[in-house]
Coordinates of C-alpha atoms in Angstrom, one line a residue:
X1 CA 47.3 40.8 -95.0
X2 CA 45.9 42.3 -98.2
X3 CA 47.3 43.8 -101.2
X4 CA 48.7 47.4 -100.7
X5 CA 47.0 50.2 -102.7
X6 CA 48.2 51.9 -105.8
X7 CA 48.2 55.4 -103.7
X8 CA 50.4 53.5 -100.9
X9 CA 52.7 51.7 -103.0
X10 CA 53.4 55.1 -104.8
X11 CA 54.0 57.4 -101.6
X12 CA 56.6 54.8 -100.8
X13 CA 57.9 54.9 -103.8
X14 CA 57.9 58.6 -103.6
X15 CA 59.4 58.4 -100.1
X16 CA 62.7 56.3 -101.4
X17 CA 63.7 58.2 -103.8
X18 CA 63.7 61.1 -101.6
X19 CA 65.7 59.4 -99.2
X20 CA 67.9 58.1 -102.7
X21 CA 68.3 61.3 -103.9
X22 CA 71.3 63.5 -103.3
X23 CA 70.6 66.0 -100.5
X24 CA 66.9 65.3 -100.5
X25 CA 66.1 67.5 -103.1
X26 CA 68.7 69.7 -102.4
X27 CA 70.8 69.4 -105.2
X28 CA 74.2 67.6 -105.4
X29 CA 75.7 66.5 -102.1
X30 CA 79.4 67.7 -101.1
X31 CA 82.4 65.1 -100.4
X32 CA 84.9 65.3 -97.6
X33 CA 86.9 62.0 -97.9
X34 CA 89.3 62.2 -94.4
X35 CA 92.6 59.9 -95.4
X36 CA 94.1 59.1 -92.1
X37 CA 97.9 57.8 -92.4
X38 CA 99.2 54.5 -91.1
X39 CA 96.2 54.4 -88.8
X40 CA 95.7 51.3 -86.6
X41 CA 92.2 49.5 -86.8
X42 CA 92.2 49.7 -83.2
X43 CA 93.5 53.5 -83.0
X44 CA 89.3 54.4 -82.9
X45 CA 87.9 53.9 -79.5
X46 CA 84.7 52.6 -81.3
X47 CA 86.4 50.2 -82.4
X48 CA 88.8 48.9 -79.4
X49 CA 87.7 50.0 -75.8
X50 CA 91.5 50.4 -75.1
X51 CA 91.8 53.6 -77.1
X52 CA 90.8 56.6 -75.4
X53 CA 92.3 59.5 -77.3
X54 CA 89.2 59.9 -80.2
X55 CA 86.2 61.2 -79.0
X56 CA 85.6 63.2 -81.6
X57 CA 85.7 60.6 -84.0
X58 CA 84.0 58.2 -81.8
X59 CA 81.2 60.6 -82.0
X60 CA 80.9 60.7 -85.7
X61 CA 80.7 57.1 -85.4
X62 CA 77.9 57.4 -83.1
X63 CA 76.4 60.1 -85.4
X64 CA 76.8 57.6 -88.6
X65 CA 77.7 54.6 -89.4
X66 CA 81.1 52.4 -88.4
X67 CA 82.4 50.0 -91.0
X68 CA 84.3 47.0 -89.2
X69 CA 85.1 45.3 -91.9
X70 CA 86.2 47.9 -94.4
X71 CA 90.1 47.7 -96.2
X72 CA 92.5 49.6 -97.6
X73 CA 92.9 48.5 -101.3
X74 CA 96.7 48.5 -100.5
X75 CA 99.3 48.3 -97.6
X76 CA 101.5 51.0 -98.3
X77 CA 101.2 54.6 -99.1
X78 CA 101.0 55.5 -102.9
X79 CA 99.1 52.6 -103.9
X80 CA 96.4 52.9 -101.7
X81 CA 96.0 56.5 -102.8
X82 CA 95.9 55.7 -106.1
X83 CA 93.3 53.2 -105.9
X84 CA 91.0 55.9 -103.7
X85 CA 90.9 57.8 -106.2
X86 CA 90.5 55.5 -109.4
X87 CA 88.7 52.8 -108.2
X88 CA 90.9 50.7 -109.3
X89 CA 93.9 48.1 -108.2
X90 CA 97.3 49.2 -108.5
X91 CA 98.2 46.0 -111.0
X92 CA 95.3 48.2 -113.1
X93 CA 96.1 51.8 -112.7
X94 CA 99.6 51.2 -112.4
X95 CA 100.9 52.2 -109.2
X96 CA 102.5 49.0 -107.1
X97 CA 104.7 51.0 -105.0
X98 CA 105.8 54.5 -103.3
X99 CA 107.2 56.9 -105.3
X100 CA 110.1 58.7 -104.7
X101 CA 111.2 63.0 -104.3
X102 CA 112.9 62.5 -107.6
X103 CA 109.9 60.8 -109.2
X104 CA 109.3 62.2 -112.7
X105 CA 106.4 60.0 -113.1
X106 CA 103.3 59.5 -110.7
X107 CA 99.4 58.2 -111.2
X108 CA 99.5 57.5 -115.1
X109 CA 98.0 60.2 -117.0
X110 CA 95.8 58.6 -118.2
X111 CA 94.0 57.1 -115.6
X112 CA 91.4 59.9 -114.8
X113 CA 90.5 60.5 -110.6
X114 CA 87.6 61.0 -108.5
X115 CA 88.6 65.0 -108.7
X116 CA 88.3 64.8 -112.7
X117 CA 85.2 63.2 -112.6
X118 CA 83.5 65.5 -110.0
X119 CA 85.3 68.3 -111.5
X120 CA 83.6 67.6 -114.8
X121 CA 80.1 67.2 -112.7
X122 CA 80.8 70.4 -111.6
X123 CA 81.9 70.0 -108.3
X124 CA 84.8 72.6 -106.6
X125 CA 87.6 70.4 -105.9
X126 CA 90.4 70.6 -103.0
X127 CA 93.4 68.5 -101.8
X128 CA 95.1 69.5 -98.8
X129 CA 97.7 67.3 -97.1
X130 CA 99.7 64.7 -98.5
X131 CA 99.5 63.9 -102.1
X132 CA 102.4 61.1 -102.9
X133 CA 101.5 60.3 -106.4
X134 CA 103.7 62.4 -108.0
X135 CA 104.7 66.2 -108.3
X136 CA 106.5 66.9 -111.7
X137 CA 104.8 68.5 -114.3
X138 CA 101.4 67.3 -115.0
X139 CA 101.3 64.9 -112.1
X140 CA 101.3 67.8 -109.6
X141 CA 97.4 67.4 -108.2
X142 CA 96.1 71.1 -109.8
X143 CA 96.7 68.4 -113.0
X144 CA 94.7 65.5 -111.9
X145 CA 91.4 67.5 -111.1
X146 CA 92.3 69.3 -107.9
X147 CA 91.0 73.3 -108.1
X148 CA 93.1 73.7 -105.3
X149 CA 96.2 71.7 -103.6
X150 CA 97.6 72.5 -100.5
X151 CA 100.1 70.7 -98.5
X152 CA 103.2 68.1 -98.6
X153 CA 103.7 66.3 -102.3
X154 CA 104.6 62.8 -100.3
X155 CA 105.2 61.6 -97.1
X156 CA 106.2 64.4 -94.3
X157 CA 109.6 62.1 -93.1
X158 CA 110.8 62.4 -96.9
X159 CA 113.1 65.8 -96.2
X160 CA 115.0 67.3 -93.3
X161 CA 112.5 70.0 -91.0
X162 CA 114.0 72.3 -88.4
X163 CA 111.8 70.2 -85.5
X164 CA 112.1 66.5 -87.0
X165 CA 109.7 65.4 -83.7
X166 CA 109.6 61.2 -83.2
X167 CA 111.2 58.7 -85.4
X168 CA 112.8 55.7 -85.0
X169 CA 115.6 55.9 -85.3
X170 CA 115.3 59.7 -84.7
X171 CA 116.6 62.1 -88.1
X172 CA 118.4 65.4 -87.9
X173 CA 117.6 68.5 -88.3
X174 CA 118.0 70.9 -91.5
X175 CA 121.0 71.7 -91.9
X176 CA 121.9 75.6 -91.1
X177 CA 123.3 78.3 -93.0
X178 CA 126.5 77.2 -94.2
X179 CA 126.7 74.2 -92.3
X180 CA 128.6 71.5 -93.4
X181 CA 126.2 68.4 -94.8
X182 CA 126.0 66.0 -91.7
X183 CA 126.8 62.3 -91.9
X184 CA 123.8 60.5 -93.9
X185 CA 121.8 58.3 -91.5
X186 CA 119.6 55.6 -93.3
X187 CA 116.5 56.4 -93.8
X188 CA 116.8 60.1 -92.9
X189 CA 116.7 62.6 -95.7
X190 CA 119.4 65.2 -94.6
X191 CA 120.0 67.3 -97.5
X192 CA 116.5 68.4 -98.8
X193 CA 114.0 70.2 -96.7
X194 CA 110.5 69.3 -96.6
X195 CA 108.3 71.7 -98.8
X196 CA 104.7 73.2 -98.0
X197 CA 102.9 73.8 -101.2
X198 CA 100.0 76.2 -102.2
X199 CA 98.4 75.1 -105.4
X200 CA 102.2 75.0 -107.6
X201 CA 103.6 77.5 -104.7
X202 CA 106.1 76.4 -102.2
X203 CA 105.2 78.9 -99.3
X204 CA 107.3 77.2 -96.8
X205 CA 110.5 74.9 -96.7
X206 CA 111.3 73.4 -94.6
X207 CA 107.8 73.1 -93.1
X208 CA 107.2 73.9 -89.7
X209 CA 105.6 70.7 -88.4
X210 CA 104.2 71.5 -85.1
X211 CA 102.0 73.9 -86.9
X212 CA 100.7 71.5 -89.6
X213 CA 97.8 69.9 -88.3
X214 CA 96.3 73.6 -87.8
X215 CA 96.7 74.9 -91.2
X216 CA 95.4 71.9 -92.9
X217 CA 92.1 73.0 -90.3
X218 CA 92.5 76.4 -91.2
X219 CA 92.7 76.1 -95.0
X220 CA 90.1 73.2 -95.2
X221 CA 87.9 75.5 -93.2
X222 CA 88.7 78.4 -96.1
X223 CA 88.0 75.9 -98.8
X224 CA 84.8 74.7 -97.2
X225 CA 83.7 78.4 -96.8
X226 CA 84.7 79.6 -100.1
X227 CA 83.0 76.3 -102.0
X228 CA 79.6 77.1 -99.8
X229 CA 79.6 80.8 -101.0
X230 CA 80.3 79.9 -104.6
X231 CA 76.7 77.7 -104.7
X232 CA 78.8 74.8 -106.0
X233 CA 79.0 71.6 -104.4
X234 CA 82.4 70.6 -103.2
X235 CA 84.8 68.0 -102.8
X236 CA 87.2 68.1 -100.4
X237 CA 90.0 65.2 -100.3
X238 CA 91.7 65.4 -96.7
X239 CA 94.8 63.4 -96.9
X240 CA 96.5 63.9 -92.7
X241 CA 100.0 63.6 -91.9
X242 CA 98.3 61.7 -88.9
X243 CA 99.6 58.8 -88.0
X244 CA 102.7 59.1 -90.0
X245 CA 106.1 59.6 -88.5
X246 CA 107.5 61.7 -87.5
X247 CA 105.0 62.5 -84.8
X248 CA 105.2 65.5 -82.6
X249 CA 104.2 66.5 -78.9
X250 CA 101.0 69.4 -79.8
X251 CA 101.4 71.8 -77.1
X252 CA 100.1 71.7 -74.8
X253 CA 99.9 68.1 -74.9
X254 CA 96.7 66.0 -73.7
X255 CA 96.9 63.9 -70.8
X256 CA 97.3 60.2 -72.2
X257 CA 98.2 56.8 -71.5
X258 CA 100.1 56.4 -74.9
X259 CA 102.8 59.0 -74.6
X260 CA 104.3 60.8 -78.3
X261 CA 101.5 58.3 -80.2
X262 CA 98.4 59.2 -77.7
X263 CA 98.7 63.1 -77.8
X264 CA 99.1 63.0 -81.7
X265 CA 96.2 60.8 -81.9
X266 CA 94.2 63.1 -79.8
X267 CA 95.3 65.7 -82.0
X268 CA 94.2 64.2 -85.7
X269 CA 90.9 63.7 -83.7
X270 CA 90.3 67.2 -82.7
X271 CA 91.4 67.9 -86.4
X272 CA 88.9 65.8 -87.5
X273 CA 86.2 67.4 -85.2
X274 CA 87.1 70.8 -86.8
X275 CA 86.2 69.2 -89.9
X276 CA 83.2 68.0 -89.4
X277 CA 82.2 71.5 -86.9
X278 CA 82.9 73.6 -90.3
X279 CA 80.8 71.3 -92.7
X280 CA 77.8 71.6 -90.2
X281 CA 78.0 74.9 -90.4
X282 CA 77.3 75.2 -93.6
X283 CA 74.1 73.1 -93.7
X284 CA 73.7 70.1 -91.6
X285 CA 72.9 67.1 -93.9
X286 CA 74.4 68.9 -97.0
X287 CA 77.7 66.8 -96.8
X288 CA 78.8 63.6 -96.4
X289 CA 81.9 63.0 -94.5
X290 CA 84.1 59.5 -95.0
X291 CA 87.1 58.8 -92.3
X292 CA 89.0 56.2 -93.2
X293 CA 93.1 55.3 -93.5
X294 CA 95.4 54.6 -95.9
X295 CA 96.9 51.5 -94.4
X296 CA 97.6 49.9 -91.1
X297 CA 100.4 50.4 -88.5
X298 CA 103.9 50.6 -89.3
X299 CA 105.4 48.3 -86.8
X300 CA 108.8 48.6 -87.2
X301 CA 108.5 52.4 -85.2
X302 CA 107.2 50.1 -82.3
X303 CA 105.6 52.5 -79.3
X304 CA 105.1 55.4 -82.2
X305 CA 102.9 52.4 -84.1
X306 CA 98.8 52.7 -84.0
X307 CA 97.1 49.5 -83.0
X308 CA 96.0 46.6 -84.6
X309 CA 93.2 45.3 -82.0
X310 CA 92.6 42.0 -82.4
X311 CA 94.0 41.7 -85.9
X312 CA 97.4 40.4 -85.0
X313 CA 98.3 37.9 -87.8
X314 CA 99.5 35.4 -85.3
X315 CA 100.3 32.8 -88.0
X316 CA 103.0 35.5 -89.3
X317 CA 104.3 36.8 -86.0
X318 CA 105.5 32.9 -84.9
X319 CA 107.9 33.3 -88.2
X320 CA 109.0 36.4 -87.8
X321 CA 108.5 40.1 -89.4
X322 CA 105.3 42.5 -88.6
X323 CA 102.0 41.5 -90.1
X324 CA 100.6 45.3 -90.4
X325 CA 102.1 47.6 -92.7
X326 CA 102.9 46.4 -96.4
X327 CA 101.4 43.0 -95.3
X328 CA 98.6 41.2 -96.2
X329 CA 97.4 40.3 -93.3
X330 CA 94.9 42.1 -91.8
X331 CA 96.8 44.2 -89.8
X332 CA 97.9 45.7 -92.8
X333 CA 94.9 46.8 -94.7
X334 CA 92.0 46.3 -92.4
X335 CA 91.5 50.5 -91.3
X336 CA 88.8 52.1 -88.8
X337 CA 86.5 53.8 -91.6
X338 CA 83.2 56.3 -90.3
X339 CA 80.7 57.2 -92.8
X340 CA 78.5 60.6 -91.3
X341 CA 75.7 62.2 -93.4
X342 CA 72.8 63.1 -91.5
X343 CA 69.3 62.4 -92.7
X344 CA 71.2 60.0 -95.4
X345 CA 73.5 57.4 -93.2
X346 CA 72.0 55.8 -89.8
X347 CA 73.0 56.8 -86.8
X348 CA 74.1 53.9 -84.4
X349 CA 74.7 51.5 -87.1
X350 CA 77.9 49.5 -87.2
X351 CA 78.0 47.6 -90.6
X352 CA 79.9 44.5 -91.5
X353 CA 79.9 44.5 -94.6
X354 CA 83.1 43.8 -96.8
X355 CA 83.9 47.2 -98.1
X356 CA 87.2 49.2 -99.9
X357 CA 88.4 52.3 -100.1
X358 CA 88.0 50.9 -104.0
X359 CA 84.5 51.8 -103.1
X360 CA 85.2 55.5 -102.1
X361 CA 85.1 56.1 -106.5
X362 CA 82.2 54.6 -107.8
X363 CA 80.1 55.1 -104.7
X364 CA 80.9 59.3 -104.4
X365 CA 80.4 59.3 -108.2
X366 CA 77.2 57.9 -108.0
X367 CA 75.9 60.1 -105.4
X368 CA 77.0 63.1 -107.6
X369 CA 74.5 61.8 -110.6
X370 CA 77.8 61.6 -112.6
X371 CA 79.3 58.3 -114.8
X372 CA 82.0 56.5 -114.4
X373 CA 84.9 56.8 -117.1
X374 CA 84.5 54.2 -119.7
X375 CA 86.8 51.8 -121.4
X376 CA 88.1 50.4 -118.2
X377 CA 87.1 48.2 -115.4
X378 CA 86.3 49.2 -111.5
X379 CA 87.3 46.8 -108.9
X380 CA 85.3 49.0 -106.4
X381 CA 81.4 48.9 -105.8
X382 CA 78.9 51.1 -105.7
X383 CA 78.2 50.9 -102.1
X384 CA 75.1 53.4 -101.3
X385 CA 72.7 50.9 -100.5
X386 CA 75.2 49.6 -97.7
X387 CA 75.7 53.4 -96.5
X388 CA 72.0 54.0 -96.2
X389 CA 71.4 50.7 -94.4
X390 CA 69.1 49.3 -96.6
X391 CA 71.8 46.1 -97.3
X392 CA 75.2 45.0 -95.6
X393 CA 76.0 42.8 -98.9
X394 CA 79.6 44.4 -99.7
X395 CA 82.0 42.6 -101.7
X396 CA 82.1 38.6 -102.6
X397 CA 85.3 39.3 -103.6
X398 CA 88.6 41.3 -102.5
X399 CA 92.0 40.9 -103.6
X400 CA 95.0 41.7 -101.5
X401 CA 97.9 42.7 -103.4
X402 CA 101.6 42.7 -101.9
X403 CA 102.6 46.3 -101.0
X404 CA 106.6 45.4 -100.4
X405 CA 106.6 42.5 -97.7
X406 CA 106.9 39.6 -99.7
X407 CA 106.6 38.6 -103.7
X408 CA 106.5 41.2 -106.1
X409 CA 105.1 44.3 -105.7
X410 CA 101.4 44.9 -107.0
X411 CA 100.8 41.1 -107.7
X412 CA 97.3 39.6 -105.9
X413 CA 98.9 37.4 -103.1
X414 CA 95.6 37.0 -101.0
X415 CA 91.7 37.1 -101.3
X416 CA 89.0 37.2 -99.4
X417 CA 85.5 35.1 -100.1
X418 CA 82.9 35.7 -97.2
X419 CA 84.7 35.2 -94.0
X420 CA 87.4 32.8 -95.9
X421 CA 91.1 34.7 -96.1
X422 CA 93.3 32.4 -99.0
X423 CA 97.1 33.3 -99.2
X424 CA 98.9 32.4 -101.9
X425 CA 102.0 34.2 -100.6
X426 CA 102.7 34.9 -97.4
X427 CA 105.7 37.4 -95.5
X428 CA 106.0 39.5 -92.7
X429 CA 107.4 42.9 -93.1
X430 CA 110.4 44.8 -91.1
X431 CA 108.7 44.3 -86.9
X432 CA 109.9 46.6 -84.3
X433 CA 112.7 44.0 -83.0
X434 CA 114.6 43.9 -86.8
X435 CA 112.8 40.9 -88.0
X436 CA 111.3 40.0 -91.7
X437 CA 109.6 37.2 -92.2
X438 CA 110.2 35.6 -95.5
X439 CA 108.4 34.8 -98.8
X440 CA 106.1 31.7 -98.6
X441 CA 104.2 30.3 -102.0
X442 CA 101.6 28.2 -100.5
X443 CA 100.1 26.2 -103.4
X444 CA 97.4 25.0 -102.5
X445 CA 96.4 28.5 -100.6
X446 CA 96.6 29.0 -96.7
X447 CA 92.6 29.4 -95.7
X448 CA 91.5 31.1 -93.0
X449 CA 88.2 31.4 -91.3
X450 CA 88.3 34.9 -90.2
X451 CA 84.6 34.6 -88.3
X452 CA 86.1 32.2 -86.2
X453 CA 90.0 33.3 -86.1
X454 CA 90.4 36.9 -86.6
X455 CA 93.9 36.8 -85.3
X456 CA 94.8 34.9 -88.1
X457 CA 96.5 32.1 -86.4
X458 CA 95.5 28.6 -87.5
X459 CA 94.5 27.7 -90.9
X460 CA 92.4 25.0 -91.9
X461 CA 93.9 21.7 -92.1
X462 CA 93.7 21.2 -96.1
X463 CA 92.2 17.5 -95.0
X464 CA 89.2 19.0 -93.2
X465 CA 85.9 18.8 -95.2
X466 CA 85.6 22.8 -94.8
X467 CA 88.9 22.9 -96.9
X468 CA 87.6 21.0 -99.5
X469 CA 84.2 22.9 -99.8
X470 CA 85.6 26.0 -100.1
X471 CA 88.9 25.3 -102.0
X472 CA 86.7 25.3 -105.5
X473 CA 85.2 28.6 -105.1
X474 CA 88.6 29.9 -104.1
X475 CA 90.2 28.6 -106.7
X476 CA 87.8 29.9 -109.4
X477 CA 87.6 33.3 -108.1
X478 CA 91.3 33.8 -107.8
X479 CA 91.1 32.2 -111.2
X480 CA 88.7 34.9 -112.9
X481 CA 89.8 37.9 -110.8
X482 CA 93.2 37.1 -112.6
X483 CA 91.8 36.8 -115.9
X484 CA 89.7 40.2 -115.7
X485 CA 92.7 42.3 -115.1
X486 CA 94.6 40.5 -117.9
X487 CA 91.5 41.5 -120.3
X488 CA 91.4 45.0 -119.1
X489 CA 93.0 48.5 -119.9
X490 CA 96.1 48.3 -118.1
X491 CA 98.2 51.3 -117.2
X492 CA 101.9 51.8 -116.3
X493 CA 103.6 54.1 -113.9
X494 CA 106.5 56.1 -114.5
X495 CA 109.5 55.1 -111.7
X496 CA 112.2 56.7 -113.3
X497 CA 114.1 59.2 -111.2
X498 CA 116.1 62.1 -111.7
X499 CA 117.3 64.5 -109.0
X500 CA 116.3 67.7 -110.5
X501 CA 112.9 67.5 -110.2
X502 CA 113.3 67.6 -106.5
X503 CA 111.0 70.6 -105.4
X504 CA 113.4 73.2 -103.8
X505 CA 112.5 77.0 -103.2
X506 CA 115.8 78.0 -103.7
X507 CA 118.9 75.8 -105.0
X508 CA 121.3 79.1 -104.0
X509 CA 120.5 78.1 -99.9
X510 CA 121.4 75.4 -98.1
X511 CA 118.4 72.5 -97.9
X512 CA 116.8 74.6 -100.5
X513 CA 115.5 76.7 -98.0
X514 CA 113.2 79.6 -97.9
X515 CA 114.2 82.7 -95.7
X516 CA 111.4 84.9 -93.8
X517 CA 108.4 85.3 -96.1
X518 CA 109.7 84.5 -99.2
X519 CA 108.4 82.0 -101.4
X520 CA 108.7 80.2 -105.1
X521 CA 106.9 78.8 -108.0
X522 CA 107.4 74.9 -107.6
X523 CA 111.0 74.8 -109.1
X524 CA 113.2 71.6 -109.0
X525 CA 116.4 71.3 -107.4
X526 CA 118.7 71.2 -110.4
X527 CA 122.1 68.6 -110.4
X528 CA 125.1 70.6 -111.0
X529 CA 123.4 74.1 -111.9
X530 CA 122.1 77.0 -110.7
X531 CA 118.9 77.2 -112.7
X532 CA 115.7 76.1 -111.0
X533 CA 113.0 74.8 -113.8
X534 CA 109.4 75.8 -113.1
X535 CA 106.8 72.5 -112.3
X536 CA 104.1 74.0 -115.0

């Protein structure tokens, strides 16, 4: 074959940058990053024949390209969030665990988001849904880079509603006017009604769930529209209530196998579908959308848990507790993730490589043509190449760090090299019959070989020659991974807690509840007075 010509050599170079470039020459591409909640690996039909209730997003999948091996960077909820949108581990930004309604803290302030960064790139930026990194004072998201924020400041089971749909065990209502405060049930919050927020405005509390999963459609629609008619690009961070309890029955419900669980997955995917319908609209090709979850199932809820296809963590379940949710285990951080961007992302693809939603950062801020913060280190990639097919080399490394099942929180407990999974702690979380399983220090490290045992059910025999050969490389990477985080910029969270920074619409009713219309600057339930204090 002979050597190519200058004139060919440069169309082709001409040709990938124009695939490279953001938008083809259209300028900077807009971001919708779709955050499902406690989401099963095996809740997207593309990924697990079983599941029939997403063809919506089983579409997009077939429209872009389906990440099988892609993780949460944590197992619970307000760590993973925070490392979306840092790019960084919670043991770096800060944030090991959940925070609380009477948080005064939240993501450090100064660890700076994906929002700030975009912001500053000039980008339009919008949260709507859950937020659950905390919502006093400058921790509120209009603070962290957010234009506009609406929706629920943490988890939608953290505060009484007038319809409190599934749970297990199932919570009371709000109490009523007058009505005397009803016995305390653990794990039901029976005093303080769940807000609805618009920007620092709480329009509605206690939020009328049934109705959620169409104003988070109607108002990303709004944002979508408004950002298009400005002429700035847009980022648009879609955190669901989906698959969170409580659930509730969307009316009227879809015919499904899977009872309360099936018609609420079929309605996050026709939410999703929504999504994606309104950013088509506005120029096909122009946005790239990323569906992904926060974490994996929460077990203990049993039939209103997602699924975990095949990633069981066998070796767990025969001691007892749930390997999903605050696990590390697979079950636990391995999510369905979708990447769609048409003319930019393959169609029909399904990719393999080791990816993060640590990746979600550095890859969206690349795309933008903007920098990434200095002064700190990134444990996510920039993963482009991977999303426009021209490689499916993701990470050498990822660390798993414990999210509440075992050990303490934040520390790295497992990590993955190729297809090897190491645990150096080991624990099952609260299962659906009651159990735990306890804390385990395995020193030297449980190994699996996930490309032949995805179940995670038989380790290698620490005698077996394929120990041996991978043990070193284990061993140093755990080794240096440890060492970079000691070296770098370390931040920590604020956990104190203090009951008057509760958000409440009005301390005067019961539940802090709003009546008809009305609605309040976010003000905080104060302890033993009658004045409210204003968030900003």
């Amino acid at each position: 074959m002979g050597t190519p010509s200058l004139r060919a050599v440069l169309v082709l170079a001409v040709v990938l940058v124009g695939l490279w470039a953001p938008c083809g020459g259209h300028g900077q591409p807009n971001f919708i990053v779709i955050l499902a909640d406690d989401v099963g690996w095996g809740d997207l039909g593309a990924n697990w024949a079983e599941t029939k209730e997403t063809p919506h997003l089983d579409q997009l999948a077939a429209e872009g390209t389906r990440f099988v091996d892609f993780h949460s960077a944590a197992s619970t909820c307000s760590p993973s969030r925070a490392s979306l949108l840092t790019g960084r581990l919670g043991v770096r930004n800060g944030v090991t665990h959940n925070f609380a309604i009477t948080s005064v803290g939240g993501l450090p302030l100064n660890e700076t988001t994906l929002a700030e960064v975009l912001q500053e790139a000039g980008y339009s930026t919008g949260a709507i849904g859950k937020w659950h990194l905390g919502h006093h004072g400058r921790h509120h998201p209009n603070s962290r880079g957010f234009d506009y924020y609406f929706g629920i400041p943490y988890s939608h089971d953290m505060g009484c509603t007038d319809t409190p749909g599934y749970n297990l065990p199932p919570c009371p209502p709000c109490p009523q006017h007058g009505a005397a405060a009803r016995v305390a049930r653990k794990g039901c919050y029976t005093e303080v009604a769940l807000p609805l927020l618009e920007n620092v405005t709480i329009v509605q509390q206690p939020v009328a769930l049934g109705s959620l999963a169409t104003r988070y459609a109607e108002e990303a629609a709004r944002f979508i529209q408004r950002a298009s008619e400005s002429g700035r690009p847009f980022f648009l961070y879609l955190a669901l209530a989906h698959m969170h309890v409580p659930l509730w029955d969307p009316q009227p419900a879809p015919a499904s196998g899977r009872g309360i669980y099936g018609a609420s997955l079929s309605e996050m995917d026709a939410l999703v579908g929504r999504i994606k319908q309104a950013a088509d609209s506005h120029g096909k090709g122009n946005t790239l959308l990323w569906f992904t979850g926060d974490n994996g199932p929460w077990a203990q809820k049993c039939e209103l848990a997602g699924r975990l296809g095949p990633f069981v963590g066998a070796w767990q379940r025969q001691r007892g507790g749930s390997s999903a949710k605050q696990t590390t285990w697979e079950g636990g951080h391995r999510v369905p993730a979708v990447v769609y961007w048409p003319g930019h992302v393959p169609a029909k693809r399904t990719s393999r490589a080791l990816l993060s939603t640590l990746d979600i950062f550095p890859t969206l801020v690349a795309l933008a043509g903007a920098a990434l913060p200095p002064n700190r280190r990134f444990d996510g990639l920039d993963v482009s190449p991977v999303l426009f097919g021209w490689s499916d080399e993701g990470h050498k490394v990822l660390l798993h760090p414990n999210s509440g099942a075992a050990g303490k929180v934040g520390e790295i407990e497992a990590l993955r090299l190729a297809q090897y999974k190491a645990f150096y702690t080991t624990g099952g979380a609260m299962a659906c019959d009651g159990s735990t399983g306890p804390a385990e220090h395995h020193q030297p490290p449980l190994i699996f070989n996930l490309d032949r045992d995805v179940q995670e059910q038989e380790p290698l025999d620490v005698a077996s020659g394929e120990y041996q050969a991978v043990l070193p490389a284990i061993s140093r990477a755990y080794a240096q991974a440890l060492e970079d985080i000691a070296a770098d910029n370390v931040s920590v969270a604020d956990y104190s807690k203090d009951p008057a920074v509760i958000p409440c619409c009005s301390a005067q009713h019961v539940a802090c509840r709003c009546h008809g219309a009305r609605a309040a600057s976010l003000d905080f339930r104060a302890q033993r007075t009658t004045t409210p204090r204003l968030c900003l």
